């Protein structure tokens, strides 16, 4: 969301992964949508990287003392989001509608679009067996070897009309420096997102999440290697080959620029690590120009 | 539960109504089971008559600010019970099993038996349309005229084996001074509870919830009248006719004793209002002797 330093919220639309979604305790939880909503509303917990700042834990503490499943930590106010969403889904609302409602309540100006309202689920075949995304990421802290990744339900899922309209109308499509295999792939796997991107790939720019051969956070580097790609920005380029017109890589990876270009895309070298607001703005200008 | 003043918990089994149960926010909530569990564990809120003492309301406050359905107040620790139950049901446990688990965690010695593990729901046909029990009781504060009451699903529900064993083995079956139409009827409506009680009605004793022509709490008096019964202990006797051997009525209703006996049952007159522990014990001795 570095783009917000450069563009007004109203000109931004974000297509969001729902492959991480889960049903736990009967509640439909959408971690990516919620994290983005909380972040854009300025309510996010910057220390943990998930959940709400200043959260309380009365429900989870009691659930733990009852012997309930407490591995997926849900704060009290965060739980209200899941109760709200679940009830609205029961009433017949779509995930897209609920997302719109929650955005409105929180005064979020960026339009958030779940890629699909159909159920999809990222499933990992690992050394300890098949795991859902959250089991892999949270319960196992992504510390197990992955043999394969699939997006269950993708074949029967359709991108929402809003997503398709957004992909058509956008002057530029930016693939954020998220995990290509876990966070971006579930979006690409919902038809016809991949085709739409490929059709206008000149306008599609991605930012490499791998800097200096390591993921800025999370297991993207290891997963790229496990799936047979170089654990560098070149691996990212190979992964997005045919889908994007430009890959933005960090200055520390300048030596890889030609290898990136060899995959058939432009390569822009700049400071991608957004430690400073000025970097964020520079990156925003870069990907939109 | 006045019986606990006189008998050890281990000798008591309580068959509990589940017609009040509801699914809200995706959570399976069993208000009667929970209230009894909390009360027996000494955790209940004596002021409200429902929920836990010293409860916090972070989730509900946030849900309200999101514009969610907040008419059914769920405290933070209470919510943990519903999350626990819902997850266990998803995992394949029965309501009976979950009840046992929650009782154990809370150190409850009285065995609590949901009358059935099948879904049943008390539905009221009212002046403002059809309402679920909780809509009638909580959202409308039982302040609407009732034309009919039915227990949805009862025809397809079966009493659990534990309930049948309990009804067979008990030396005495006590029908608590709960609302006959709303709280006892859903239990009776699950086959073969009514038949089993009728078959051994000499051992079945009920305590009238109507004292001096008024319900001790709730709308039992008004409902009896709306359903065509006298709003007195005589109405209660008529309602339970053929099912119970004895009705215990309060001293203030002594003049009704003969009318109660005329319905074909014994009538015991005593102090039924349990304002004093000694009253509770006397009542317990009365219903078990």
Short mmCIF file of C-alpha atoms in Angstrom, two decimals, chain A residues 23-27 52 56 58-60 62-63 65-69 74-84 86-87 90-91 102 105-106, chain B residues 23-27 52 56 58-60 62-63 65-69 74-84 86-87 90-91 102 105-106:
data_model
loop_
_atom_site.label_atom_id
_atom_site.label_comp_id
_atom_site.label_asym_id
_atom_site.label_seq_id
_atom_site.Cartn_x
_atom_site.Cartn_y
_atom_site.Cartn_z
CA UNK A 23 -13.69 -21.60 9.07
CA UNK A 24 -12.78 -22.02 12.73
CA UNK A 25 -15.21 -22.30 15.65
CA UNK A 26 -17.90 -21.95 12.98
CA UNK A 27 -16.62 -18.48 12.07
CA UNK A 52 -5.59 -5.07 15.97
CA UNK A 56 -7.69 -7.73 24.48
CA UNK A 58 -10.64 -12.47 27.10
CA UNK A 59 -12.33 -14.91 24.73
CA UNK A 60 -9.13 -16.66 23.71
CA UNK A 62 -11.16 -18.56 28.34
CA UNK A 63 -11.24 -20.82 25.27
CA UNK A 65 -8.81 -22.79 29.71
CA UNK A 66 -11.75 -24.79 28.31
CA UNK A 67 -9.27 -26.85 26.32
CA UNK A 68 -10.46 -25.42 23.01
CA UNK A 69 -8.47 -24.89 19.82
CA UNK A 74 -8.29 -14.22 17.76
CA UNK A 75 -8.46 -11.01 19.79
CA UNK A 76 -11.75 -9.84 21.24
CA UNK A 77 -12.33 -6.97 18.82
CA UNK A 78 -11.00 -9.01 15.92
CA UNK A 79 -13.59 -11.66 16.80
CA UNK A 80 -16.34 -9.08 16.33
CA UNK A 81 -15.25 -8.83 12.68
CA UNK A 82 -15.61 -12.59 12.25
CA UNK A 83 -18.97 -12.71 14.04
CA UNK A 84 -20.19 -9.85 11.85
CA UNK A 86 -20.29 -14.94 9.49
CA UNK A 87 -23.74 -13.65 10.38
CA UNK A 90 -25.59 -16.66 6.80
CA UNK A 91 -28.04 -13.91 5.87
CA UNK A 102 -16.51 -3.46 6.98
CA UNK A 105 -17.46 1.12 8.99
CA UNK A 106 -13.73 1.59 9.28
CA UNK B 23 -27.28 -20.41 15.72
CA UNK B 24 -26.12 -16.82 15.71
CA UNK B 25 -22.98 -15.43 14.04
CA UNK B 26 -22.40 -19.05 12.98
CA UNK B 27 -22.13 -20.12 16.63
CA UNK B 52 -21.31 -15.12 33.70
CA UNK B 56 -16.49 -8.29 29.96
CA UNK B 58 -15.27 -6.25 24.28
CA UNK B 59 -16.55 -8.40 21.42
CA UNK B 60 -20.17 -7.27 21.72
CA UNK B 62 -17.14 -3.85 18.84
CA UNK B 63 -19.83 -5.87 17.02
CA UNK B 65 -20.04 -0.46 16.51
CA UNK B 66 -19.71 -2.51 13.29
CA UNK B 67 -23.49 -2.46 13.00
CA UNK B 68 -23.77 -6.18 13.67
CA UNK B 69 -26.62 -8.05 15.34
CA UNK B 74 -22.81 -12.49 24.49
CA UNK B 75 -20.07 -11.72 26.99
CA UNK B 76 -16.44 -12.38 26.13
CA UNK B 77 -16.00 -15.46 28.34
CA UNK B 78 -19.45 -16.72 27.47
CA UNK B 79 -18.44 -16.50 23.80
CA UNK B 80 -15.57 -18.88 24.49
CA UNK B 81 -18.18 -21.50 25.45
CA UNK B 82 -19.94 -21.04 22.11
CA UNK B 83 -16.71 -21.11 20.13
CA UNK B 84 -15.68 -24.27 21.96
CA UNK B 86 -19.31 -24.96 17.74
CA UNK B 87 -15.83 -26.20 16.91
CA UNK B 90 -17.90 -29.28 13.53
CA UNK B 91 -15.41 -31.96 14.57
CA UNK B 102 -17.86 -28.30 29.52
CA UNK B 105 -13.92 -28.26 32.77
CA UNK B 106 -16.14 -26.36 35.18
#
